[in-house]
mmCIF file of C-alpha atoms in Angstrom:
data_model
loop_
_atom_site.group_PDB
_atom_site.id
_atom_site.type_symbol
_atom_site.label_atom_id
_atom_site.label_comp_id
_atom_site.label_asym_id
_atom_site.label_seq_id
_atom_site.Cartn_x
_atom_site.Cartn_y
_atom_site.Cartn_z
ATOM 1 C CA MET A 1 -40.267 10.048 48.634
ATOM 2 C CA ARG A 2 -42.120 13.094 47.342
ATOM 3 C CA VAL A 3 -43.741 12.378 44.001
ATOM 4 C CA SER A 4 -45.808 14.983 41.718
ATOM 5 C CA VAL A 5 -48.050 13.404 39.104
ATOM 6 C CA ILE A 6 -48.903 16.003 36.204
ATOM 7 C CA GLY A 7 -52.332 15.142 34.381
ATOM 8 C CA MET A 8 -55.286 13.648 36.185
ATOM 9 C CA GLY A 9 -56.830 11.927 33.340
ATOM 10 C CA VAL A 10 -57.623 8.287 33.458
ATOM 11 C CA GLN A 11 -53.851 7.339 33.422
ATOM 12 C CA GLY A 12 -52.687 9.957 36.042
ATOM 13 C CA SER A 13 -55.243 9.271 38.541
ATOM 14 C CA ALA A 14 -54.679 5.658 38.374
ATOM 15 C CA ILE A 15 -51.038 6.462 39.030
ATOM 16 C CA ALA A 16 -51.861 8.533 42.103
ATOM 17 C CA SER A 17 -53.912 5.773 43.400
ATOM 18 C CA VAL A 18 -51.352 3.044 43.095
ATOM 19 C CA LEU A 19 -48.708 5.479 44.710
ATOM 20 C CA THR A 20 -50.788 5.444 47.896
ATOM 21 C CA ARG A 21 -49.992 1.896 48.184
ATOM 22 C CA VAL A 22 -46.328 2.480 48.550
ATOM 23 C CA LYS A 23 -45.426 3.275 51.970
ATOM 24 C CA GLU A 24 -42.201 4.946 51.069
ATOM 25 C CA VAL A 25 -44.118 7.869 49.475
ATOM 26 C CA SER A 26 -44.554 10.578 51.722
ATOM 27 C CA GLU A 27 -46.268 13.131 49.466
ATOM 28 C CA ILE A 28 -48.246 12.943 46.321
ATOM 29 C CA VAL A 29 -49.119 16.034 44.216
ATOM 30 C CA CYS A 30 -52.160 15.622 42.021
ATOM 31 C CA ALA A 31 -51.800 18.488 39.386
ATOM 32 C CA ASP A 32 -53.946 19.326 36.359
ATOM 33 C CA VAL A 33 -54.977 22.160 34.430
ATOM 34 C CA ASN A 34 -58.413 21.401 35.415
ATOM 35 C CA LEU A 35 -58.426 22.063 39.205
ATOM 36 C CA VAL A 36 -61.921 20.338 39.500
ATOM 37 C CA ARG A 37 -60.522 17.191 38.297
ATOM 38 C CA ALA A 38 -57.297 17.351 40.352
ATOM 39 C CA LYS A 39 -59.539 17.891 43.559
ATOM 40 C CA ARG A 40 -61.862 15.104 42.585
ATOM 41 C CA THR A 41 -58.894 12.696 42.363
ATOM 42 C CA ALA A 42 -57.459 13.897 45.734
ATOM 43 C CA ASP A 43 -60.894 13.685 47.451
ATOM 44 C CA LYS A 44 -61.502 10.219 46.180
ATOM 45 C CA LEU A 45 -57.999 8.939 47.355
ATOM 46 C CA ASN A 46 -58.802 10.302 50.780
ATOM 47 C CA ASP A 47 -55.164 9.910 51.831
ATOM 48 C CA TYR A 48 -53.413 12.477 54.118
ATOM 49 C CA ARG A 49 -50.221 12.424 51.894
ATOM 50 C CA VAL A 50 -52.230 13.563 48.905
ATOM 51 C CA ARG A 51 -52.603 17.232 48.065
ATOM 52 C CA TYR A 52 -53.783 18.912 44.656
ATOM 53 C CA CYS A 53 -53.142 22.041 42.711
ATOM 54 C CA GLN A 54 -53.713 23.629 39.141
ATOM 55 C CA VAL A 55 -50.803 23.672 36.545
ATOM 56 C CA ASP A 56 -50.524 24.450 32.871
ATOM 57 C CA ALA A 57 -48.224 21.729 31.715
ATOM 58 C CA ASN A 58 -47.192 24.103 28.633
ATOM 59 C CA ASN A 59 -45.813 26.788 30.957
ATOM 60 C CA LEU A 60 -42.462 26.201 32.243
ATOM 61 C CA SER A 61 -42.522 28.408 35.373
ATOM 62 C CA ASP A 62 -45.939 27.048 36.245
ATOM 63 C CA VAL A 63 -44.571 23.445 36.024
ATOM 64 C CA LYS A 64 -41.559 24.259 38.142
ATOM 65 C CA LYS A 65 -43.799 25.442 41.007
ATOM 66 C CA VAL A 66 -44.928 21.808 41.117
ATOM 67 C CA THR A 67 -41.692 20.017 40.396
ATOM 68 C CA GLU A 68 -39.910 22.075 43.162
ATOM 69 C CA GLY A 69 -38.921 19.716 46.087
ATOM 70 C CA THR A 70 -40.122 16.685 44.220
ATOM 71 C CA ASP A 71 -38.012 13.509 44.043
ATOM 72 C CA VAL A 72 -39.830 12.100 40.949
ATOM 73 C CA VAL A 73 -42.287 13.865 38.561
ATOM 74 C CA ILE A 74 -44.579 11.498 36.625
ATOM 75 C CA ASN A 75 -45.842 13.270 33.454
ATOM 76 C CA ALA A 76 -49.260 11.824 32.670
ATOM 77 C CA SER A 77 -50.302 14.758 30.647
ATOM 78 C CA LEU A 78 -50.430 15.121 26.535
ATOM 79 C CA PRO A 79 -47.097 13.928 25.025
ATOM 80 C CA TRP A 80 -46.517 17.328 23.399
ATOM 81 C CA PHE A 81 -45.867 18.874 26.799
ATOM 82 C CA ASN A 82 -43.071 16.360 27.460
ATOM 83 C CA LEU A 83 -40.287 18.674 26.600
ATOM 84 C CA THR A 84 -41.656 21.450 28.907
ATOM 85 C CA VAL A 85 -42.161 19.046 31.859
ATOM 86 C CA MET A 86 -38.882 17.426 31.287
ATOM 87 C CA ALA A 87 -37.148 20.842 31.304
ATOM 88 C CA ALA A 88 -38.833 21.858 34.767
ATOM 89 C CA ALA A 89 -37.899 18.571 36.309
ATOM 90 C CA LEU A 90 -34.238 18.990 35.223
ATOM 91 C CA ASP A 91 -34.308 22.645 36.470
ATOM 92 C CA THR A 92 -35.602 21.704 39.894
ATOM 93 C CA GLY A 93 -33.443 18.678 40.381
ATOM 94 C CA SER A 94 -36.193 15.933 39.878
ATOM 95 C CA HIS A 95 -36.096 12.614 38.155
ATOM 96 C CA TYR A 96 -38.872 12.247 35.531
ATOM 97 C CA VAL A 97 -41.092 9.594 33.915
ATOM 98 C CA ASP A 98 -43.542 10.070 31.234
ATOM 99 C CA LEU A 99 -45.983 7.489 29.459
ATOM 100 C CA ALA A 100 -45.821 8.262 25.765
ATOM 101 C CA SER A 101 -43.829 10.548 23.545
ATOM 102 C CA ASP A 102 -44.444 12.959 20.616
ATOM 103 C CA ASP A 103 -41.113 12.838 19.624
ATOM 104 C CA PRO A 104 -38.907 10.468 21.523
ATOM 105 C CA LEU A 105 -35.606 11.085 19.454
ATOM 106 C CA GLU A 106 -35.904 14.871 20.560
ATOM 107 C CA GLN A 107 -36.231 13.851 24.071
ATOM 108 C CA LEU A 108 -33.238 11.483 23.902
ATOM 109 C CA LYS A 109 -30.988 14.689 22.647
ATOM 110 C CA SER A 110 -30.991 16.007 26.217
ATOM 111 C CA ASP A 111 -29.408 12.787 27.626
ATOM 112 C CA ASP A 112 -26.086 14.490 28.182
ATOM 113 C CA LYS A 113 -27.718 17.369 30.474
ATOM 114 C CA TRP A 114 -29.400 14.732 32.444
ATOM 115 C CA ARG A 115 -26.158 12.593 32.941
ATOM 116 C CA ARG A 116 -24.348 15.773 33.936
ATOM 117 C CA ALA A 117 -26.986 16.693 36.540
ATOM 118 C CA GLY A 118 -26.956 12.972 38.072
ATOM 119 C CA LEU A 119 -30.664 12.648 37.231
ATOM 120 C CA THR A 120 -32.620 10.251 35.165
ATOM 121 C CA ALA A 121 -35.462 10.580 32.671
ATOM 122 C CA VAL A 122 -37.390 7.404 31.635
ATOM 123 C CA ILE A 123 -39.482 8.167 28.566
ATOM 124 C CA THR A 124 -42.284 6.096 26.895
ATOM 125 C CA GLN A 125 -42.900 4.165 30.168
ATOM 126 C CA GLY A 126 -46.537 3.417 29.551
ATOM 127 C CA GLY A 127 -48.598 0.180 28.848
ATOM 128 C CA PRO A 128 -47.391 -1.855 25.640
ATOM 129 C CA PHE A 129 -43.821 -0.108 25.812
ATOM 130 C CA VAL A 130 -42.748 -2.044 28.895
ATOM 131 C CA ILE A 131 -42.320 -5.109 26.663
ATOM 132 C CA ASN A 132 -39.202 -3.135 25.200
ATOM 133 C CA ALA A 133 -37.304 -4.175 28.474
ATOM 134 C CA LEU A 134 -37.910 -7.879 27.688
ATOM 135 C CA VAL A 135 -36.761 -7.356 23.924
ATOM 136 C CA LYS A 136 -33.342 -5.873 25.178
ATOM 137 C CA SER A 137 -32.990 -9.041 27.583
ATOM 138 C CA ALA A 138 -33.667 -11.204 24.745
ATOM 139 C CA ALA A 139 -31.286 -9.268 22.488
ATOM 140 C CA ASP A 140 -28.406 -9.422 25.060
ATOM 141 C CA SER A 141 -28.551 -13.218 25.074
ATOM 142 C CA LEU A 142 -27.970 -13.403 21.151
ATOM 143 C CA ASP A 143 -24.925 -12.890 19.183
ATOM 144 C CA ARG A 144 -26.889 -11.007 16.560
ATOM 145 C CA VAL A 145 -30.363 -9.572 16.367
ATOM 146 C CA ASP A 146 -31.766 -9.186 12.699
ATOM 147 C CA GLU A 147 -35.457 -8.225 13.303
ATOM 148 C CA ILE A 148 -37.793 -6.979 16.153
ATOM 149 C CA ARG A 149 -41.525 -7.435 15.542
ATOM 150 C CA LEU A 150 -43.675 -5.930 18.094
ATOM 151 C CA ARG A 151 -47.600 -7.167 17.999
ATOM 152 C CA HIS A 152 -49.945 -5.627 20.453
ATOM 153 C CA GLY A 153 -53.416 -6.940 20.467
ATOM 154 C CA TRP A 154 -56.771 -6.410 22.227
ATOM 155 C CA ARG A 155 -60.356 -7.613 21.954
ATOM 156 C CA ARG A 156 -63.427 -6.362 23.736
ATOM 157 C CA ILE A 157 -65.752 -8.936 25.118
ATOM 158 C CA GLY A 158 -69.149 -8.692 26.710
ATOM 159 C CA GLU A 159 -70.231 -5.488 24.648
ATOM 160 C CA LYS A 160 -73.945 -5.623 23.934
ATOM 161 C CA ASP A 161 -74.190 -2.587 21.719
ATOM 162 C CA LEU A 162 -74.539 -3.457 17.958
ATOM 163 C CA VAL A 163 -73.158 0.048 17.015
ATOM 164 C CA SER A 164 -70.878 1.853 19.482
ATOM 165 C CA SER A 165 -69.663 5.348 19.563
ATOM 166 C CA TRP A 166 -65.874 6.092 19.297
ATOM 167 C CA SER A 167 -64.946 6.030 22.855
ATOM 168 C CA PRO A 168 -61.145 5.396 23.619
ATOM 169 C CA SER A 169 -60.151 3.893 26.961
ATOM 170 C CA TRP A 170 -57.543 6.519 27.522
ATOM 171 C CA SER A 171 -56.889 10.148 26.192
ATOM 172 C CA PRO A 172 -59.024 10.680 23.130
ATOM 173 C CA GLU A 173 -56.827 13.328 21.988
ATOM 174 C CA VAL A 174 -53.734 11.183 22.023
ATOM 175 C CA ALA A 175 -55.831 8.046 20.742
ATOM 176 C CA LEU A 176 -56.770 10.160 17.727
ATOM 177 C CA SER A 177 -53.291 11.684 17.172
ATOM 178 C CA GLU A 178 -52.004 8.003 17.131
ATOM 179 C CA TRP A 179 -53.639 7.351 13.874
ATOM 180 C CA GLU A 180 -52.932 10.903 12.287
ATOM 181 C CA SER A 181 -49.167 10.030 11.745
ATOM 182 C CA ASP A 182 -48.292 7.779 9.044
ATOM 183 C CA PRO A 183 -46.797 4.425 10.291
ATOM 184 C CA ILE A 184 -42.977 4.221 10.798
ATOM 185 C CA ILE A 185 -40.743 1.253 10.353
ATOM 186 C CA TYR A 186 -36.829 0.743 10.645
ATOM 187 C CA ASN A 187 -35.393 -0.674 7.756
ATOM 188 C CA ASP A 188 -31.640 -1.264 7.020
ATOM 189 C CA GLY A 189 -30.646 1.857 9.198
ATOM 190 C CA GLU A 190 -33.314 4.096 7.757
ATOM 191 C CA TYR A 191 -36.818 5.332 9.264
ATOM 192 C CA GLU A 192 -39.444 4.825 6.664
ATOM 193 C CA ARG A 193 -42.959 6.133 6.503
ATOM 194 C CA ARG A 194 -45.730 3.912 5.272
ATOM 195 C CA PRO A 195 -49.507 4.685 4.404
ATOM 196 C CA MET A 196 -51.982 4.988 7.055
ATOM 197 C CA PHE A 197 -53.397 1.599 7.969
ATOM 198 C CA SER A 198 -50.959 -0.330 5.767
ATOM 199 C CA GLY A 199 -49.115 -3.589 6.573
ATOM 200 C CA ILE A 200 -52.434 -5.454 7.526
ATOM 201 C CA GLU A 201 -51.761 -8.973 8.598
ATOM 202 C CA GLU A 202 -53.510 -11.742 10.641
ATOM 203 C CA TYR A 203 -51.459 -12.369 13.607
ATOM 204 C CA ARG A 204 -52.348 -15.170 16.072
ATOM 205 C CA PHE A 205 -51.900 -14.090 19.504
ATOM 206 C CA PRO A 206 -51.633 -16.686 22.529
ATOM 207 C CA SER A 207 -54.942 -17.904 23.827
ATOM 208 C CA PRO A 208 -57.350 -16.655 24.661
ATOM 209 C CA LEU A 209 -56.931 -13.869 22.279
ATOM 210 C CA GLY A 210 -56.470 -15.709 19.166
ATOM 211 C CA LEU A 211 -56.368 -14.415 15.594
ATOM 212 C CA LEU A 212 -56.575 -10.706 15.098
ATOM 213 C CA ALA A 213 -56.012 -8.148 12.048
ATOM 214 C CA VAL A 214 -53.035 -5.716 12.941
ATOM 215 C CA CYS A 215 -51.604 -3.096 10.954
ATOM 216 C CA SER A 216 -48.539 -0.759 11.093
ATOM 217 C CA VAL A 217 -48.460 2.319 13.472
ATOM 218 C CA ASP A 218 -46.209 5.037 14.614
ATOM 219 C CA TYR A 219 -45.110 3.831 17.841
ATOM 220 C CA GLU A 220 -42.174 5.049 19.941
ATOM 221 C CA PRO A 221 -40.254 1.602 20.161
ATOM 222 C CA VAL A 222 -39.514 1.554 16.546
ATOM 223 C CA TYR A 223 -37.522 4.823 17.098
ATOM 224 C CA THR A 224 -35.727 3.723 20.220
ATOM 225 C CA LEU A 225 -35.062 0.034 20.067
ATOM 226 C CA PRO A 226 -32.536 0.238 17.140
ATOM 227 C CA ARG A 227 -30.384 2.699 19.115
ATOM 228 C CA LEU A 228 -30.208 0.674 22.473
ATOM 229 C CA VAL A 229 -30.210 -2.890 20.939
ATOM 230 C CA ASP A 230 -26.624 -2.609 19.554
ATOM 231 C CA LYS A 231 -26.666 -6.027 17.818
ATOM 232 C CA GLY A 232 -26.795 -5.243 14.112
ATOM 233 C CA VAL A 233 -30.646 -4.801 13.995
ATOM 234 C CA ARG A 234 -31.834 -4.336 10.478
ATOM 235 C CA TYR A 235 -35.692 -4.202 10.937
ATOM 236 C CA VAL A 236 -38.110 -2.985 13.621
ATOM 237 C CA ASP A 237 -41.872 -2.482 13.225
ATOM 238 C CA CYS A 238 -44.749 -2.419 15.540
ATOM 239 C CA LYS A 239 -48.487 -3.366 14.616
ATOM 240 C CA ILE A 240 -51.634 -3.071 16.536
ATOM 241 C CA PRO A 241 -55.543 -3.612 15.750
ATOM 242 C CA PRO A 242 -56.609 -0.867 13.430
ATOM 243 C CA ASP A 243 -59.207 1.571 14.628
ATOM 244 C CA PRO A 244 -61.627 1.999 11.680
ATOM 245 C CA LEU A 245 -63.728 4.720 13.534
ATOM 246 C CA ALA A 246 -60.770 6.901 14.373
ATOM 247 C CA GLY A 247 -59.546 6.432 10.606
ATOM 248 C CA ALA A 248 -63.109 7.560 9.424
ATOM 249 C CA LEU A 249 -63.226 10.593 11.784
ATOM 250 C CA ILE A 250 -59.597 11.575 10.316
ATOM 251 C CA LYS A 251 -60.533 11.147 6.788
ATOM 252 C CA MET A 252 -63.894 13.001 6.930
ATOM 253 C CA GLY A 253 -61.808 16.002 8.456
ATOM 254 C CA LEU A 254 -63.455 15.916 11.942
ATOM 255 C CA ALA A 255 -59.704 15.629 13.431
ATOM 256 C CA ARG A 256 -58.821 19.078 11.749
ATOM 257 C CA ARG A 257 -57.587 21.655 14.209
ATOM 258 C CA GLU A 258 -58.079 24.567 11.673
ATOM 259 C CA PRO A 259 -61.429 26.316 11.947
ATOM 260 C CA LEU A 260 -64.078 25.601 9.533
ATOM 261 C CA GLU A 261 -67.010 28.075 8.857
ATOM 262 C CA VAL A 262 -70.350 26.512 9.242
ATOM 263 C CA LYS A 263 -73.474 28.739 8.833
ATOM 264 C CA GLY A 264 -71.369 31.927 9.739
ATOM 265 C CA VAL A 265 -69.781 30.325 12.605
ATOM 266 C CA LYS A 266 -65.995 29.363 12.752
ATOM 267 C CA ILE A 267 -65.201 26.341 14.749
ATOM 268 C CA ALA A 268 -62.495 23.738 14.632
ATOM 269 C CA PRO A 269 -63.943 20.250 13.981
ATOM 270 C CA ARG A 270 -61.534 18.668 16.386
ATOM 271 C CA ASP A 271 -62.836 20.785 19.171
ATOM 272 C CA VAL A 272 -66.489 19.601 18.498
ATOM 273 C CA LEU A 273 -65.239 15.879 18.379
ATOM 274 C CA MET A 274 -63.528 16.179 21.561
ATOM 275 C CA ALA A 275 -66.417 18.064 23.254
ATOM 276 C CA LEU A 276 -68.697 15.123 22.333
ATOM 277 C CA THR A 277 -66.395 12.257 22.983
ATOM 278 C CA PRO A 278 -66.527 10.709 26.507
ATOM 279 C CA GLN A 279 -63.577 11.411 28.819
ATOM 280 C CA PRO A 280 -62.347 8.033 30.354
ATOM 281 C CA ALA A 281 -61.406 9.834 33.502
ATOM 282 C CA ASP A 282 -65.153 10.859 33.965
ATOM 283 C CA LEU A 283 -66.322 7.221 33.799
ATOM 284 C CA ASP A 284 -67.059 4.676 36.502
ATOM 285 C CA GLU A 285 -64.176 2.481 36.969
ATOM 286 C CA LYS A 286 -66.502 -0.528 37.616
ATOM 287 C CA SER A 287 -67.837 -0.182 34.235
ATOM 288 C CA VAL A 288 -64.961 -2.078 32.863
ATOM 289 C CA THR A 289 -66.370 -5.209 34.381
ATOM 290 C CA HIS A 290 -69.437 -4.928 32.130
ATOM 291 C CA SER A 291 -67.231 -4.800 28.914
ATOM 292 C CA ASP A 292 -64.170 -6.282 29.391
ATOM 293 C CA VAL A 293 -60.876 -6.232 27.393
ATOM 294 C CA LEU A 294 -58.368 -8.873 26.614
ATOM 295 C CA LEU A 295 -54.883 -7.740 25.860
ATOM 296 C CA CYS A 296 -51.532 -9.075 24.779
ATOM 297 C CA TYR A 297 -48.207 -7.170 24.444
ATOM 298 C CA LEU A 298 -45.938 -9.254 22.501
ATOM 299 C CA ALA A 299 -42.454 -9.030 20.805
ATOM 300 C CA GLU A 300 -40.455 -11.505 18.453
ATOM 301 C CA VAL A 301 -36.991 -10.830 18.498
ATOM 302 C CA GLU A 302 -35.076 -12.872 15.612
ATOM 303 C CA GLY A 303 -31.299 -13.524 15.613
ATOM 304 C CA GLU A 304 -28.532 -15.770 15.791
ATOM 305 C CA LYS A 305 -26.791 -17.546 18.682
ATOM 306 C CA ALA A 306 -23.670 -19.903 18.079
ATOM 307 C CA GLY A 307 -24.656 -20.072 14.375
ATOM 308 C CA GLU A 308 -28.237 -21.015 15.041
ATOM 309 C CA ARG A 309 -31.241 -19.019 14.058
ATOM 310 C CA LEU A 310 -33.606 -18.304 16.870
ATOM 311 C CA ILE A 311 -36.830 -16.487 17.538
ATOM 312 C CA HIS A 312 -37.631 -15.347 21.120
ATOM 313 C CA THR A 313 -41.085 -14.713 21.689
ATOM 314 C CA LEU A 314 -42.050 -12.715 24.610
ATOM 315 C CA TYR A 315 -45.364 -11.554 25.852
ATOM 316 C CA ARG A 316 -47.920 -10.588 28.572
ATOM 317 C CA ALA A 317 -51.447 -11.515 28.144
ATOM 318 C CA PHE A 318 -54.055 -10.127 30.810
ATOM 319 C CA SER A 319 -57.485 -8.672 31.027
ATOM 320 C CA ALA A 320 -58.689 -5.270 32.156
ATOM 321 C CA SER A 321 -60.819 -6.791 34.820
ATOM 322 C CA GLY A 322 -57.972 -8.809 36.186
ATOM 323 C CA ASP A 323 -55.893 -5.722 36.577
ATOM 324 C CA LEU A 324 -58.798 -3.796 38.181
ATOM 325 C CA LYS A 325 -59.532 -6.777 40.496
ATOM 326 C CA ARG A 326 -55.612 -6.856 41.616
ATOM 327 C CA HIS A 327 -54.804 -3.009 41.592
ATOM 328 C CA GLY A 328 -58.074 -1.243 42.095
ATOM 329 C CA VAL A 329 -57.538 0.730 39.017
ATOM 330 C CA ARG A 330 -58.210 0.469 35.256
ATOM 331 C CA TRP A 331 -55.293 -0.006 33.045
ATOM 332 C CA ALA A 332 -52.925 -0.856 35.677
ATOM 333 C CA ASN A 333 -50.657 -1.975 32.846
ATOM 334 C CA VAL A 334 -49.750 1.758 32.745
ATOM 335 C CA SER A 335 -49.842 2.952 36.267
ATOM 336 C CA VAL A 336 -48.023 0.007 38.005
ATOM 337 C CA PRO A 337 -44.903 0.396 35.677
ATOM 338 C CA ALA A 338 -44.755 3.978 36.030
ATOM 339 C CA VAL A 339 -44.775 3.716 39.871
ATOM 340 C CA VAL A 340 -42.353 0.826 39.853
ATOM 341 C CA THR A 341 -40.002 3.072 37.771
ATOM 342 C CA ALA A 342 -40.574 6.075 40.055
ATOM 343 C CA ILE A 343 -39.428 3.951 43.055
ATOM 344 C CA MET A 344 -36.576 2.808 41.270
ATOM 345 C CA LEU A 345 -35.391 6.575 40.476
ATOM 346 C CA ALA A 346 -36.098 7.710 44.088
ATOM 347 C CA LYS A 347 -33.700 4.919 45.154
ATOM 348 C CA ASN A 348 -31.148 5.776 42.463
ATOM 349 C CA GLU A 349 -31.330 2.432 40.979
ATOM 350 C CA VAL A 350 -31.039 3.586 37.382
ATOM 351 C CA GLU A 351 -27.955 5.259 35.687
ATOM 352 C CA PRO A 352 -28.354 8.923 34.972
ATOM 353 C CA GLY A 353 -29.536 9.939 31.430
ATOM 354 C CA VAL A 354 -32.505 9.794 29.258
ATOM 355 C CA VAL A 355 -33.581 6.129 28.721
ATOM 356 C CA PRO A 356 -36.753 4.277 27.348
ATOM 357 C CA PRO A 357 -37.837 1.090 28.994
ATOM 358 C CA GLU A 358 -35.318 -0.983 27.258
ATOM 359 C CA GLY A 359 -32.615 1.167 29.016
ATOM 360 C CA LEU A 360 -33.583 -0.101 32.468
ATOM 361 C CA LEU A 361 -32.051 -2.954 34.609
ATOM 362 C CA SER A 362 -33.368 -6.378 34.891
ATOM 363 C CA SER A 363 -34.399 -5.485 38.265
ATOM 364 C CA PHE A 364 -37.423 -3.546 36.688
ATOM 365 C CA LEU A 365 -38.781 -6.785 35.385
ATOM 366 C CA THR A 366 -38.182 -8.395 38.763
ATOM 367 C CA ARG A 367 -40.032 -5.491 40.425
ATOM 368 C CA LEU A 368 -43.010 -6.017 38.095
ATOM 369 C CA GLY A 369 -43.174 -9.383 38.936
ATOM 370 C CA GLU A 370 -43.470 -8.486 42.692
ATOM 371 C CA TRP A 371 -46.516 -6.538 41.748
ATOM 372 C CA GLY A 372 -48.006 -9.450 39.820
ATOM 373 C CA MET A 373 -47.117 -8.627 36.392
ATOM 374 C CA THR A 374 -45.354 -11.511 34.873
ATOM 375 C CA PHE A 375 -44.298 -12.314 31.415
ATOM 376 C CA GLN A 376 -44.010 -15.469 29.163
ATOM 377 C CA ARG A 377 -41.103 -16.371 26.899
ATOM 378 C CA SER A 378 -40.332 -19.101 24.382
ATOM 379 C CA ILE A 379 -37.573 -19.807 21.952
ATOM 380 C CA THR A 380 -37.795 -21.395 18.536
ATOM 381 C CA LYS A 381 -35.419 -22.568 15.970
ATOM 382 C CA LYS A 382 -35.992 -21.231 12.440
#
């Protein structure tokens, strides 16, 4: 099993690390536009199966040099490179996995091409999106599904700084872009845009997370779930804790890509912001133990079974330090599902086509359980 990982940021380097624990893997290619970063990851892993190379994820021919002869390509680069990396994987006969999407509906349009090629592309297989597989499982047990409400929460503990800088735990570029787009909801067959930071509510997550303020966000499952849960779904939304610092930066114009003239010098504010923002891939992995994070990925699936109104509540509650202790990497909630998916693809355990996490078989959840990732379920009558 040969796997190429494109993008050696905090997520890609963690994926490469987890892959070294899989005995079936014979080669791991660590590729990044920054050759120093790719080499650093390979040197740190110190495994004879690992090699590194440079790649421009926005250049089709360049990417094809990496995907050639690869069983599975895991795309951990920026989401706006997805279509290029997908095309390269398809051309070279490789299965494909990515972690997030700039436009999931556009990716789904190539489903027929992947089916005809007998290959599979699993899109948006990162972190909170794994809960989609449980949503599909709950929906399959109902006669009708009316609403799907996704609520993802987190809380930092152990922080000592009264005033902290804006320092996302994953790609700052993507973290900022997440709040630049107006939130999306699915309502009666239509996708509707809402104002930034709208839909604020206080949601009580399972202990120890407790009560948190959450707001609507532009998240991939809102696009994909109504298409794969064919039970008459009328409403889908997703809410997460707001990021006031990101919102302030955006409203101040510091996320602008257009150059701004300052004292006779033209420079894009976003370039300055990204240059000043700490890159999580460059931080010490052990630092997470000094400032831990409690997280919960949760979904409510409301519908009807045999004339009775039911709500299925599904969630995974965990801590960053717990993942680090078990898997040796930060945010294993992203890397482990990506690796599990890659293994399933290499073994041809997933039907050909383009599928989000909810399109995977129930064996995906079983495999996650074998890696120590378990989920809680409850059913209440309404």
